[in-house]
Amino acid sequence: MQQAKQILVTGGAGFLGSFLCERLLAEGHQVICADNFFTGSRRNVSHLLDDRSFEIIRHDVTFPLYVEVDEIYNLACPASPVHYQSDPVQTTKTSVHGAINMLGLAKRVRAQILQASTSEVYGDPEVHPQLEDYWGRVNPIGPRSCYDEGKRCAETLFFDYWRQHKLRIKVARIFNTYGPRMRPDDGRVVSNFIVQALQNKPITVYGTGQQTRSFCYVEDLIDGLVRLMQTSDDITGPVNLGNPAEFTMLELANLVIELTGSGSKIRFSPLPVDDPKQRQPDIRYASRELKWKPKIALRAGLAKTIAYFEDVLSSGHIRPAAAE
């Protein structure tokens, strides 16, 4: 049985963060959840508030945080285009200043730290599927750059702290992840399609619908993060975490219509600027070093996610789906 640790999760009240807090508490750890609630929600962690091993702090990672911890999972940053483009300067600050502040904390208390990076560091890739040694093809001045380049800079900072200060780091590049607790208004394709289908509204597909994505169910992704944190110090990453099963947007839309029993029709709209045409992780490194691979197929994961959104819709805690 592993020793209980004091663990900080930034962005801990968000979609991914709340599941990570749950997992760490279930393993017997003390968890500090730090979140500024820009995209996170107290509702996501309300069921954890009575757990004496759980503490929640309203905090913005662009400011220093002083706590005593053994490990840090740095998940704080809006991850959907709707939210990160609403305040692009703050998005960049969250990635860059947030990384500096959390790395500084890790250095002070000698904690191991994991950065939740993103497949967006690959941009609109010319290599398919994407391996960790691919440097990417990113527009540095486009509307998505605040997120893409912010995350790339954060990776740079992590590896500079590793080289310069011998900090124990882990970097995970997270591919499209879905599941319960996604925000209905976050503009991501899975939540958009499900909300539109449940409301029998036209499902918005951008471009021709032939662009592809790979979708990982949230519990599989969290298992990958925890496994990465548990590896030996020589495993720094970056490590791709995602489900390599690839689907076109049209395939996803039709599957959502089928699973919801919706009468929705598909409506085509222009493709957003710098939207990647293909996105698929090569997870051979994660499979070898973490002994990890996703277990939940898209159909099964969508069924759980649809059930969640049906509950949210019936409770009235929902706003119209935004643009993808």
PDB file of C-alpha atoms in Angstrom:
ATOM      1  CA  MET A   1       0.000   0.000   0.000  1.00  0.00           C
ATOM      2  CA  GLN A   2       1.458   3.375  -1.017  1.00  0.00           C
ATOM      3  CA  GLN A   3       2.130   6.074   1.563  1.00  0.00           C
ATOM      4  CA  ALA A   4      -0.468   8.859   1.844  1.00  0.00           C
ATOM      5  CA  LYS A   5       0.721  12.147   0.357  1.00  0.00           C
ATOM      6  CA  GLN A   6      -0.323  15.785   0.487  1.00  0.00           C
ATOM      7  CA  ILE A   7      -1.233  16.647  -3.100  1.00  0.00           C
ATOM      8  CA  LEU A   8      -2.151  19.964  -4.738  1.00  0.00           C
ATOM      9  CA  VAL A   9      -4.423  19.926  -7.791  1.00  0.00           C
ATOM     10  CA  THR A  10      -4.682  23.298  -9.539  1.00  0.00           C
ATOM     11  CA  GLY A  11      -7.847  23.599 -11.606  1.00  0.00           C
ATOM     12  CA  GLY A  12      -9.196  20.953  -9.243  1.00  0.00           C
ATOM     13  CA  ALA A  13     -12.839  22.004  -9.574  1.00  0.00           C
ATOM     14  CA  GLY A  14     -12.768  21.675 -13.348  1.00  0.00           C
ATOM     15  CA  PHE A  15     -13.841  18.801 -15.580  1.00  0.00           C
ATOM     16  CA  LEU A  16     -10.580  16.841 -15.371  1.00  0.00           C
ATOM     17  CA  GLY A  17      -9.485  18.200 -12.004  1.00  0.00           C
ATOM     18  CA  SER A  18     -12.581  17.035 -10.147  1.00  0.00           C
ATOM     19  CA  PHE A  19     -12.122  13.456 -11.360  1.00  0.00           C
ATOM     20  CA  LEU A  20      -8.451  13.616 -10.408  1.00  0.00           C
ATOM     21  CA  CYS A  21      -9.312  14.824  -6.889  1.00  0.00           C
ATOM     22  CA  GLU A  22     -11.752  11.910  -6.550  1.00  0.00           C
ATOM     23  CA  ARG A  23      -9.146   9.396  -7.672  1.00  0.00           C
ATOM     24  CA  LEU A  24      -6.450  10.725  -5.315  1.00  0.00           C
ATOM     25  CA  LEU A  25      -8.833  10.766  -2.332  1.00  0.00           C
ATOM     26  CA  ALA A  26      -9.874   7.197  -3.115  1.00  0.00           C
ATOM     27  CA  GLU A  27      -6.196   6.227  -2.921  1.00  0.00           C
ATOM     28  CA  GLY A  28      -5.974   7.690   0.597  1.00  0.00           C
ATOM     29  CA  HIS A  29      -4.182  10.969  -0.104  1.00  0.00           C
ATOM     30  CA  GLN A  30      -4.763  14.429   1.363  1.00  0.00           C
ATOM     31  CA  VAL A  31      -5.909  16.699  -1.493  1.00  0.00           C
ATOM     32  CA  ILE A  32      -5.815  20.481  -1.786  1.00  0.00           C
ATOM     33  CA  CYS A  33      -7.972  21.712  -4.674  1.00  0.00           C
ATOM     34  CA  ALA A  34      -7.085  25.203  -5.926  1.00  0.00           C
ATOM     35  CA  ASP A  35      -9.382  26.838  -8.468  1.00  0.00           C
ATOM     36  CA  ASN A  36     -10.464  30.368  -9.419  1.00  0.00           C
ATOM     37  CA  PHE A  37     -13.803  29.011 -10.759  1.00  0.00           C
ATOM     38  CA  PHE A  38     -13.467  30.712 -14.150  1.00  0.00           C
ATOM     39  CA  THR A  39     -14.457  27.464 -15.854  1.00  0.00           C
ATOM     40  CA  GLY A  40     -14.457  25.155 -12.828  1.00  0.00           C
ATOM     41  CA  SER A  41     -17.495  24.716 -10.621  1.00  0.00           C
ATOM     42  CA  ARG A  42     -18.103  23.978  -6.940  1.00  0.00           C
ATOM     43  CA  ARG A  43     -20.822  21.605  -8.141  1.00  0.00           C
ATOM     44  CA  ASN A  44     -18.088  19.342  -9.567  1.00  0.00           C
ATOM     45  CA  VAL A  45     -16.551  18.802  -6.118  1.00  0.00           C
ATOM     46  CA  SER A  46     -19.562  19.352  -3.830  1.00  0.00           C
ATOM     47  CA  HIS A  47     -19.700  15.624  -3.054  1.00  0.00           C
ATOM     48  CA  LEU A  48     -16.114  15.803  -1.753  1.00  0.00           C
ATOM     49  CA  LEU A  49     -16.575  18.688   0.685  1.00  0.00           C
ATOM     50  CA  ASP A  50     -17.426  16.458   3.665  1.00  0.00           C
ATOM     51  CA  ASP A  51     -14.257  14.411   3.180  1.00  0.00           C
ATOM     52  CA  ARG A  52     -11.785  15.479   5.882  1.00  0.00           C
ATOM     53  CA  SER A  53      -8.910  14.727   3.509  1.00  0.00           C
ATOM     54  CA  PHE A  54     -10.171  17.315   0.990  1.00  0.00           C
ATOM     55  CA  GLU A  55      -9.580  21.066   1.122  1.00  0.00           C
ATOM     56  CA  ILE A  56     -10.676  23.649  -1.441  1.00  0.00           C
ATOM     57  CA  ILE A  57      -9.053  27.048  -1.963  1.00  0.00           C
ATOM     58  CA  ARG A  58     -10.224  29.829  -4.270  1.00  0.00           C
ATOM     59  CA  HIS A  59      -6.968  30.808  -5.941  1.00  0.00           C
ATOM     60  CA  ASP A  60      -5.699  32.060  -9.306  1.00  0.00           C
ATOM     61  CA  VAL A  61      -2.393  30.431 -10.279  1.00  0.00           C
ATOM     62  CA  THR A  62      -1.152  33.662 -11.844  1.00  0.00           C
ATOM     63  CA  PHE A  63      -0.424  34.578  -8.214  1.00  0.00           C
ATOM     64  CA  PRO A  64       1.975  32.601  -5.971  1.00  0.00           C
ATOM     65  CA  LEU A  65       0.533  29.978  -3.630  1.00  0.00           C
ATOM     66  CA  TYR A  66       2.191  28.928  -0.394  1.00  0.00           C
ATOM     67  CA  VAL A  67       1.277  25.424   0.749  1.00  0.00           C
ATOM     68  CA  GLU A  68       3.239  22.376   1.917  1.00  0.00           C
ATOM     69  CA  VAL A  69       2.737  19.472  -0.490  1.00  0.00           C
ATOM     70  CA  ASP A  70       4.495  16.370  -1.812  1.00  0.00           C
ATOM     71  CA  GLU A  71       3.068  16.476  -5.343  1.00  0.00           C
ATOM     72  CA  ILE A  72       1.494  19.054  -7.646  1.00  0.00           C
ATOM     73  CA  TYR A  73      -0.789  18.403 -10.605  1.00  0.00           C
ATOM     74  CA  ASN A  74      -0.945  21.658 -12.586  1.00  0.00           C
ATOM     75  CA  LEU A  75      -4.241  21.499 -14.502  1.00  0.00           C
ATOM     76  CA  ALA A  76      -5.261  25.156 -14.210  1.00  0.00           C
ATOM     77  CA  CYS A  77      -6.158  26.715 -17.575  1.00  0.00           C
ATOM     78  CA  PRO A  78      -9.347  27.070 -19.637  1.00  0.00           C
ATOM     79  CA  ALA A  79      -9.158  24.360 -22.291  1.00  0.00           C
ATOM     80  CA  SER A  80     -11.986  25.060 -24.742  1.00  0.00           C
ATOM     81  CA  PRO A  81     -11.721  27.693 -27.510  1.00  0.00           C
ATOM     82  CA  VAL A  82     -14.876  29.466 -26.329  1.00  0.00           C
ATOM     83  CA  HIS A  83     -13.329  30.106 -22.919  1.00  0.00           C
ATOM     84  CA  TYR A  84      -9.650  30.565 -23.682  1.00  0.00           C
ATOM     85  CA  GLN A  85     -10.396  32.977 -26.529  1.00  0.00           C
ATOM     86  CA  SER A  86     -12.722  35.076 -24.359  1.00  0.00           C
ATOM     87  CA  ASP A  87      -9.677  36.531 -22.542  1.00  0.00           C
ATOM     88  CA  PRO A  88      -6.594  35.497 -24.515  1.00  0.00           C
ATOM     89  CA  VAL A  89      -4.135  37.583 -22.502  1.00  0.00           C
ATOM     90  CA  GLN A  90      -5.300  35.973 -19.261  1.00  0.00           C
ATOM     91  CA  THR A  91      -5.107  32.539 -20.918  1.00  0.00           C
ATOM     92  CA  THR A  92      -1.442  33.072 -21.767  1.00  0.00           C
ATOM     93  CA  LYS A  93      -0.776  34.407 -18.268  1.00  0.00           C
ATOM     94  CA  THR A  94      -2.460  31.357 -16.736  1.00  0.00           C
ATOM     95  CA  SER A  95      -0.223  28.989 -18.707  1.00  0.00           C
ATOM     96  CA  VAL A  96       3.017  30.937 -18.317  1.00  0.00           C
ATOM     97  CA  HIS A  97       2.739  32.730 -14.962  1.00  0.00           C
ATOM     98  CA  GLY A  98       0.875  29.725 -13.575  1.00  0.00           C
ATOM     99  CA  ALA A  99       3.705  27.412 -14.593  1.00  0.00           C
ATOM    100  CA  ILE A 100       6.310  29.767 -13.090  1.00  0.00           C
ATOM    101  CA  ASN A 101       4.410  29.994  -9.800  1.00  0.00           C
ATOM    102  CA  MET A 102       3.774  26.265  -9.486  1.00  0.00           C
ATOM    103  CA  LEU A 103       7.354  25.397 -10.479  1.00  0.00           C
ATOM    104  CA  GLY A 104       8.556  27.892  -7.868  1.00  0.00           C
ATOM    105  CA  LEU A 105       6.366  26.213  -5.268  1.00  0.00           C
ATOM    106  CA  ALA A 106       7.645  22.768  -6.288  1.00  0.00           C
ATOM    107  CA  LYS A 107      11.231  24.006  -6.014  1.00  0.00           C
ATOM    108  CA  ARG A 108      10.656  25.486  -2.542  1.00  0.00           C
ATOM    109  CA  VAL A 109       8.987  22.418  -1.041  1.00  0.00           C
ATOM    110  CA  ARG A 110      10.866  19.827  -3.154  1.00  0.00           C
ATOM    111  CA  ALA A 111       7.632  18.477  -4.625  1.00  0.00           C
ATOM    112  CA  GLN A 112       7.228  16.443  -7.776  1.00  0.00           C
ATOM    113  CA  ILE A 113       5.141  18.332 -10.326  1.00  0.00           C
ATOM    114  CA  LEU A 114       3.066  17.290 -13.346  1.00  0.00           C
ATOM    115  CA  GLN A 115       2.065  19.656 -16.129  1.00  0.00           C
ATOM    116  CA  ALA A 116      -1.209  19.024 -17.944  1.00  0.00           C
ATOM    117  CA  SER A 117      -0.091  20.022 -21.413  1.00  0.00           C
ATOM    118  CA  THR A 118      -2.088  19.467 -24.572  1.00  0.00           C
ATOM    119  CA  SER A 119      -2.124  17.983 -28.044  1.00  0.00           C
ATOM    120  CA  GLU A 120      -2.578  21.578 -29.210  1.00  0.00           C
ATOM    121  CA  VAL A 121       1.221  21.937 -28.960  1.00  0.00           C
ATOM    122  CA  TYR A 122       1.253  19.973 -32.240  1.00  0.00           C
ATOM    123  CA  GLY A 123      -0.970  22.585 -33.937  1.00  0.00           C
ATOM    124  CA  ASP A 124      -2.276  21.498 -37.348  1.00  0.00           C
ATOM    125  CA  PRO A 125       0.122  18.559 -37.704  1.00  0.00           C
ATOM    126  CA  GLU A 126       1.902  17.404 -40.842  1.00  0.00           C
ATOM    127  CA  VAL A 127       2.752  14.110 -39.110  1.00  0.00           C
ATOM    128  CA  HIS A 128       0.008  11.573 -38.421  1.00  0.00           C
ATOM    129  CA  PRO A 129      -0.425  10.121 -35.870  1.00  0.00           C
ATOM    130  CA  GLN A 130       1.521  12.472 -33.621  1.00  0.00           C
ATOM    131  CA  LEU A 131       4.602  11.186 -31.771  1.00  0.00           C
ATOM    132  CA  GLU A 132       6.108  12.992 -28.793  1.00  0.00           C
ATOM    133  CA  ASP A 133       9.237  13.921 -30.765  1.00  0.00           C
ATOM    134  CA  TYR A 134       7.200  15.879 -33.334  1.00  0.00           C
ATOM    135  CA  TRP A 135       7.783  19.624 -32.819  1.00  0.00           C
ATOM    136  CA  GLY A 136       4.448  20.708 -34.228  1.00  0.00           C
ATOM    137  CA  ARG A 137       3.064  23.186 -36.729  1.00  0.00           C
ATOM    138  CA  VAL A 138       1.553  26.062 -34.758  1.00  0.00           C
ATOM    139  CA  ASN A 139       0.465  29.549 -35.827  1.00  0.00           C
ATOM    140  CA  PRO A 140       2.114  31.837 -33.202  1.00  0.00           C
ATOM    141  CA  ILE A 141      -0.158  34.836 -33.892  1.00  0.00           C
ATOM    142  CA  GLY A 142      -3.603  33.318 -34.533  1.00  0.00           C
ATOM    143  CA  PRO A 143      -6.747  33.318 -32.360  1.00  0.00           C
ATOM    144  CA  ARG A 144      -5.800  29.921 -30.832  1.00  0.00           C
ATOM    145  CA  SER A 145      -2.205  30.955 -30.114  1.00  0.00           C
ATOM    146  CA  CYS A 146      -2.896  32.145 -26.560  1.00  0.00           C
ATOM    147  CA  TYR A 147      -3.587  28.525 -25.615  1.00  0.00           C
ATOM    148  CA  ASP A 148      -1.273  26.663 -28.001  1.00  0.00           C
ATOM    149  CA  GLU A 149       1.797  28.831 -27.432  1.00  0.00           C
ATOM    150  CA  GLY A 150       1.031  29.311 -23.736  1.00  0.00           C
ATOM    151  CA  LYS A 151       1.134  25.556 -23.256  1.00  0.00           C
ATOM    152  CA  ARG A 152       4.293  25.264 -25.372  1.00  0.00           C
ATOM    153  CA  CYS A 153       5.976  27.916 -23.214  1.00  0.00           C
ATOM    154  CA  ALA A 154       4.879  26.091 -20.064  1.00  0.00           C
ATOM    155  CA  GLU A 155       6.564  22.924 -21.348  1.00  0.00           C
ATOM    156  CA  THR A 156       9.741  24.950 -21.969  1.00  0.00           C
ATOM    157  CA  LEU A 157       9.655  26.231 -18.385  1.00  0.00           C
ATOM    158  CA  PHE A 158       9.162  22.743 -16.981  1.00  0.00           C
ATOM    159  CA  PHE A 159      12.148  21.340 -18.830  1.00  0.00           C
ATOM    160  CA  ASP A 160      14.310  24.363 -17.959  1.00  0.00           C
ATOM    161  CA  TYR A 161      13.500  23.861 -14.267  1.00  0.00           C
ATOM    162  CA  TRP A 162      14.360  20.178 -14.723  1.00  0.00           C
ATOM    163  CA  ARG A 163      17.711  20.984 -16.321  1.00  0.00           C
ATOM    164  CA  GLN A 164      18.620  24.000 -14.192  1.00  0.00           C
ATOM    165  CA  HIS A 165      17.189  23.067 -10.781  1.00  0.00           C
ATOM    166  CA  LYS A 166      16.970  19.255 -11.034  1.00  0.00           C
ATOM    167  CA  LEU A 167      13.229  19.497 -10.361  1.00  0.00           C
ATOM    168  CA  ARG A 168      11.263  16.261 -10.642  1.00  0.00           C
ATOM    169  CA  ILE A 169       8.835  16.942 -13.489  1.00  0.00           C
ATOM    170  CA  LYS A 170       6.257  15.087 -15.565  1.00  0.00           C
ATOM    171  CA  VAL A 171       4.636  16.483 -18.725  1.00  0.00           C
ATOM    172  CA  ALA A 172       1.459  14.934 -20.160  1.00  0.00           C
ATOM    173  CA  ARG A 173       0.130  15.959 -23.566  1.00  0.00           C
ATOM    174  CA  ILE A 174      -3.608  15.450 -23.261  1.00  0.00           C
ATOM    175  CA  PHE A 175      -5.688  14.730 -26.368  1.00  0.00           C
ATOM    176  CA  ASN A 176      -9.451  15.268 -26.675  1.00  0.00           C
ATOM    177  CA  THR A 177     -11.103  14.053 -23.488  1.00  0.00           C
ATOM    178  CA  TYR A 178     -14.826  13.839 -22.736  1.00  0.00           C
ATOM    179  CA  GLY A 179     -17.218  12.635 -20.067  1.00  0.00           C
ATOM    180  CA  PRO A 180     -19.553  13.779 -17.283  1.00  0.00           C
ATOM    181  CA  ARG A 181     -18.947  17.253 -15.800  1.00  0.00           C
ATOM    182  CA  MET A 182     -18.068  18.824 -19.119  1.00  0.00           C
ATOM    183  CA  ARG A 183     -19.687  22.234 -19.289  1.00  0.00           C
ATOM    184  CA  PRO A 184     -22.638  22.334 -21.696  1.00  0.00           C
ATOM    185  CA  ASP A 185     -21.544  25.783 -22.901  1.00  0.00           C
ATOM    186  CA  ASP A 186     -17.844  25.049 -23.401  1.00  0.00           C
ATOM    187  CA  GLY A 187     -18.060  24.777 -27.186  1.00  0.00           C
ATOM    188  CA  ARG A 188     -16.252  21.440 -27.396  1.00  0.00           C
ATOM    189  CA  VAL A 189     -17.481  19.088 -30.048  1.00  0.00           C
ATOM    190  CA  VAL A 190     -18.752  16.274 -27.786  1.00  0.00           C
ATOM    191  CA  SER A 191     -20.716  18.545 -25.456  1.00  0.00           C
ATOM    192  CA  ASN A 192     -21.995  20.602 -28.402  1.00  0.00           C
ATOM    193  CA  PHE A 193     -23.284  17.579 -30.292  1.00  0.00           C
ATOM    194  CA  ILE A 194     -24.906  16.012 -27.222  1.00  0.00           C
ATOM    195  CA  VAL A 195     -26.644  19.193 -26.047  1.00  0.00           C
ATOM    196  CA  GLN A 196     -27.879  20.010 -29.547  1.00  0.00           C
ATOM    197  CA  ALA A 197     -29.118  16.426 -30.029  1.00  0.00           C
ATOM    198  CA  LEU A 198     -30.939  16.349 -26.674  1.00  0.00           C
ATOM    199  CA  GLN A 199     -32.633  19.637 -27.540  1.00  0.00           C
ATOM    200  CA  ASN A 200     -33.475  18.366 -31.055  1.00  0.00           C
ATOM    201  CA  LYS A 201     -31.605  21.304 -32.554  1.00  0.00           C
ATOM    202  CA  PRO A 202     -29.491  21.106 -35.733  1.00  0.00           C
ATOM    203  CA  ILE A 203     -26.057  19.641 -34.999  1.00  0.00           C
ATOM    204  CA  THR A 204     -23.337  22.048 -36.093  1.00  0.00           C
ATOM    205  CA  VAL A 205     -20.562  20.364 -38.059  1.00  0.00           C
ATOM    206  CA  TYR A 206     -17.726  22.593 -39.261  1.00  0.00           C
ATOM    207  CA  GLY A 207     -16.182  22.302 -42.700  1.00  0.00           C
ATOM    208  CA  THR A 208     -17.012  19.069 -44.514  1.00  0.00           C
ATOM    209  CA  GLY A 209     -17.047  17.053 -41.301  1.00  0.00           C
ATOM    210  CA  GLN A 210     -14.146  14.928 -42.548  1.00  0.00           C
ATOM    211  CA  GLN A 211     -11.643  16.377 -40.050  1.00  0.00           C
ATOM    212  CA  THR A 212     -10.763  13.782 -37.418  1.00  0.00           C
ATOM    213  CA  ARG A 213     -10.333  13.654 -33.662  1.00  0.00           C
ATOM    214  CA  SER A 214      -9.578  10.923 -31.123  1.00  0.00           C
ATOM    215  CA  PHE A 215     -11.720  10.870 -27.977  1.00  0.00           C
ATOM    216  CA  CYS A 216     -10.556   9.573 -24.592  1.00  0.00           C
ATOM    217  CA  TYR A 217     -13.027   8.959 -21.761  1.00  0.00           C
ATOM    218  CA  VAL A 218     -12.180  10.992 -18.656  1.00  0.00           C
ATOM    219  CA  GLU A 219     -11.562   8.059 -16.282  1.00  0.00           C
ATOM    220  CA  ASP A 220      -9.040   6.554 -18.702  1.00  0.00           C
ATOM    221  CA  LEU A 221      -7.247   9.883 -18.964  1.00  0.00           C
ATOM    222  CA  ILE A 222      -7.066  10.338 -15.177  1.00  0.00           C
ATOM    223  CA  ASP A 223      -5.600   6.853 -14.838  1.00  0.00           C
ATOM    224  CA  GLY A 224      -2.878   7.892 -17.286  1.00  0.00           C
ATOM    225  CA  LEU A 225      -2.044  11.042 -15.305  1.00  0.00           C
ATOM    226  CA  VAL A 226      -1.767   9.130 -12.026  1.00  0.00           C
ATOM    227  CA  ARG A 227       0.377   6.430 -13.615  1.00  0.00           C
ATOM    228  CA  LEU A 228       2.690   9.080 -15.072  1.00  0.00           C
ATOM    229  CA  MET A 229       3.125  10.753 -11.679  1.00  0.00           C
ATOM    230  CA  GLN A 230       4.047   7.373 -10.187  1.00  0.00           C
ATOM    231  CA  THR A 231       6.880   6.665 -12.637  1.00  0.00           C
ATOM    232  CA  SER A 232      10.561   6.941 -11.743  1.00  0.00           C
ATOM    233  CA  ASP A 233      12.283  10.337 -11.922  1.00  0.00           C
ATOM    234  CA  ASP A 234      13.915   9.563 -15.278  1.00  0.00           C
ATOM    235  CA  ILE A 235      10.486   9.451 -16.958  1.00  0.00           C
ATOM    236  CA  THR A 236       9.795  13.161 -17.500  1.00  0.00           C
ATOM    237  CA  GLY A 237       7.707  13.026 -20.651  1.00  0.00           C
ATOM    238  CA  PRO A 238       6.308  14.567 -22.642  1.00  0.00           C
ATOM    239  CA  VAL A 239       3.887  11.661 -22.859  1.00  0.00           C
ATOM    240  CA  ASN A 240       0.869  11.523 -25.166  1.00  0.00           C
ATOM    241  CA  LEU A 241      -2.320  10.560 -23.306  1.00  0.00           C
ATOM    242  CA  GLY A 242      -5.372   9.941 -25.430  1.00  0.00           C
ATOM    243  CA  ASN A 243      -7.394   7.304 -27.220  1.00  0.00           C
ATOM    244  CA  PRO A 244      -5.885   6.471 -30.632  1.00  0.00           C
ATOM    245  CA  ALA A 245      -9.247   5.422 -32.127  1.00  0.00           C
ATOM    246  CA  GLU A 246      -9.896   8.081 -34.775  1.00  0.00           C
ATOM    247  CA  PHE A 247     -13.312   9.382 -35.888  1.00  0.00           C
ATOM    248  CA  THR A 248     -14.501  12.005 -38.343  1.00  0.00           C
ATOM    249  CA  MET A 249     -16.805  14.714 -37.055  1.00  0.00           C
ATOM    250  CA  LEU A 250     -19.599  13.295 -39.206  1.00  0.00           C
ATOM    251  CA  GLU A 251     -19.136   9.854 -37.636  1.00  0.00           C
ATOM    252  CA  LEU A 252     -19.303  11.403 -34.178  1.00  0.00           C
ATOM    253  CA  ALA A 253     -22.407  13.442 -35.035  1.00  0.00           C
ATOM    254  CA  ASN A 254     -24.246  10.408 -36.409  1.00  0.00           C
ATOM    255  CA  LEU A 255     -23.284   8.301 -33.380  1.00  0.00           C
ATOM    256  CA  VAL A 256     -24.608  10.962 -30.991  1.00  0.00           C
ATOM    257  CA  ILE A 257     -27.876  11.170 -32.958  1.00  0.00           C
ATOM    258  CA  GLU A 258     -28.190   7.373 -32.758  1.00  0.00           C
ATOM    259  CA  LEU A 259     -27.469   7.137 -29.011  1.00  0.00           C
ATOM    260  CA  THR A 260     -29.782  10.007 -28.060  1.00  0.00           C
ATOM    261  CA  GLY A 261     -32.570   8.945 -30.407  1.00  0.00           C
ATOM    262  CA  SER A 262     -32.652  12.549 -31.568  1.00  0.00           C
ATOM    263  CA  GLY A 263     -34.460  13.975 -34.548  1.00  0.00           C
ATOM    264  CA  SER A 264     -31.645  16.491 -35.113  1.00  0.00           C
ATOM    265  CA  LYS A 265     -30.326  17.141 -38.594  1.00  0.00           C
ATOM    266  CA  ILE A 266     -26.731  18.056 -39.436  1.00  0.00           C
ATOM    267  CA  ARG A 267     -25.966  21.675 -40.336  1.00  0.00           C
ATOM    268  CA  PHE A 268     -22.618  22.574 -41.932  1.00  0.00           C
ATOM    269  CA  SER A 269     -20.765  25.786 -41.020  1.00  0.00           C
ATOM    270  CA  PRO A 270     -17.401  27.293 -42.059  1.00  0.00           C
ATOM    271  CA  LEU A 271     -14.315  25.792 -40.453  1.00  0.00           C
ATOM    272  CA  PRO A 272     -12.818  27.947 -37.644  1.00  0.00           C
ATOM    273  CA  VAL A 273      -9.389  29.552 -38.182  1.00  0.00           C
ATOM    274  CA  ASP A 274      -6.424  27.197 -37.527  1.00  0.00           C
ATOM    275  CA  ASP A 275      -8.700  24.259 -36.704  1.00  0.00           C
ATOM    276  CA  PRO A 276      -6.567  21.082 -37.052  1.00  0.00           C
ATOM    277  CA  LYS A 277      -7.593  18.691 -39.822  1.00  0.00           C
ATOM    278  CA  GLN A 278      -6.328  15.575 -38.032  1.00  0.00           C
ATOM    279  CA  ARG A 279      -5.564  14.739 -34.436  1.00  0.00           C
ATOM    280  CA  GLN A 280      -4.543  11.258 -33.273  1.00  0.00           C
ATOM    281  CA  PRO A 281      -2.073  10.300 -30.542  1.00  0.00           C
ATOM    282  CA  ASP A 282       0.643   7.719 -30.925  1.00  0.00           C
ATOM    283  CA  ILE A 283       0.551   6.182 -27.420  1.00  0.00           C
ATOM    284  CA  ARG A 284       3.275   3.553 -27.757  1.00  0.00           C
ATOM    285  CA  TYR A 285       5.478   5.441 -25.262  1.00  0.00           C
ATOM    286  CA  ALA A 286       2.677   5.626 -22.670  1.00  0.00           C
ATOM    287  CA  SER A 287       1.855   1.972 -23.243  1.00  0.00           C
ATOM    288  CA  ARG A 288       5.477   0.957 -22.693  1.00  0.00           C
ATOM    289  CA  GLU A 289       6.453   3.215 -19.778  1.00  0.00           C
ATOM    290  CA  LEU A 290       3.126   3.630 -17.956  1.00  0.00           C
ATOM    291  CA  LYS A 291       1.612   0.247 -18.835  1.00  0.00           C
ATOM    292  CA  TRP A 292      -1.414   2.321 -19.858  1.00  0.00           C
ATOM    293  CA  LYS A 293      -3.983   2.259 -22.602  1.00  0.00           C
ATOM    294  CA  PRO A 294      -7.599   3.450 -22.761  1.00  0.00           C
ATOM    295  CA  LYS A 295     -10.239   0.863 -21.904  1.00  0.00           C
ATOM    296  CA  ILE A 296     -13.547   2.626 -22.581  1.00  0.00           C
ATOM    297  CA  ALA A 297     -14.744   2.686 -26.200  1.00  0.00           C
ATOM    298  CA  LEU A 298     -16.398   5.795 -27.620  1.00  0.00           C
ATOM    299  CA  ARG A 299     -19.905   4.300 -27.743  1.00  0.00           C
ATOM    300  CA  ALA A 300     -19.795   3.288 -24.059  1.00  0.00           C
ATOM    301  CA  GLY A 301     -18.273   6.586 -22.952  1.00  0.00           C
ATOM    302  CA  LEU A 302     -20.795   8.620 -24.918  1.00  0.00           C
ATOM    303  CA  ALA A 303     -23.657   6.716 -23.302  1.00  0.00           C
ATOM    304  CA  LYS A 304     -22.403   7.757 -19.832  1.00  0.00           C
ATOM    305  CA  THR A 305     -21.849  11.332 -20.978  1.00  0.00           C
ATOM    306  CA  ILE A 306     -25.305  11.571 -22.549  1.00  0.00           C
ATOM    307  CA  ALA A 307     -26.879  10.313 -19.296  1.00  0.00           C
ATOM    308  CA  TYR A 308     -25.053  13.097 -17.427  1.00  0.00           C
ATOM    309  CA  PHE A 309     -26.261  15.790 -19.817  1.00  0.00           C
ATOM    310  CA  GLU A 310     -29.824  14.455 -19.633  1.00  0.00           C
ATOM    311  CA  ASP A 311     -29.695  15.003 -15.860  1.00  0.00           C
ATOM    312  CA  VAL A 312     -28.192  18.471 -16.274  1.00  0.00           C
ATOM    313  CA  LEU A 313     -30.806  19.406 -18.865  1.00  0.00           C
ATOM    314  CA  SER A 314     -33.693  18.199 -16.698  1.00  0.00           C
ATOM    315  CA  SER A 315     -32.361  20.147 -13.693  1.00  0.00           C
ATOM    316  CA  GLY A 316     -32.221  23.387 -15.665  1.00  0.00           C
ATOM    317  CA  HIS A 317     -28.447  23.860 -15.156  1.00  0.00           C
ATOM    318  CA  ILE A 318     -27.797  24.314 -18.848  1.00  0.00           C
ATOM    319  CA  ARG A 319     -27.264  27.089 -21.355  1.00  0.00           C
ATOM    320  CA  PRO A 320     -27.490  26.866 -25.132  1.00  0.00           C
ATOM    321  CA  ALA A 321     -24.496  25.216 -26.804  1.00  0.00           C
ATOM    322  CA  ALA A 322     -21.927  27.718 -28.052  1.00  0.00           C
ATOM    323  CA  ALA A 323     -19.903  27.614 -31.226  1.00  0.00           C
ATOM    324  CA  GLU A 324     -17.357  24.797 -31.417  1.00  0.00           C
TER     325      GLU A 324
END
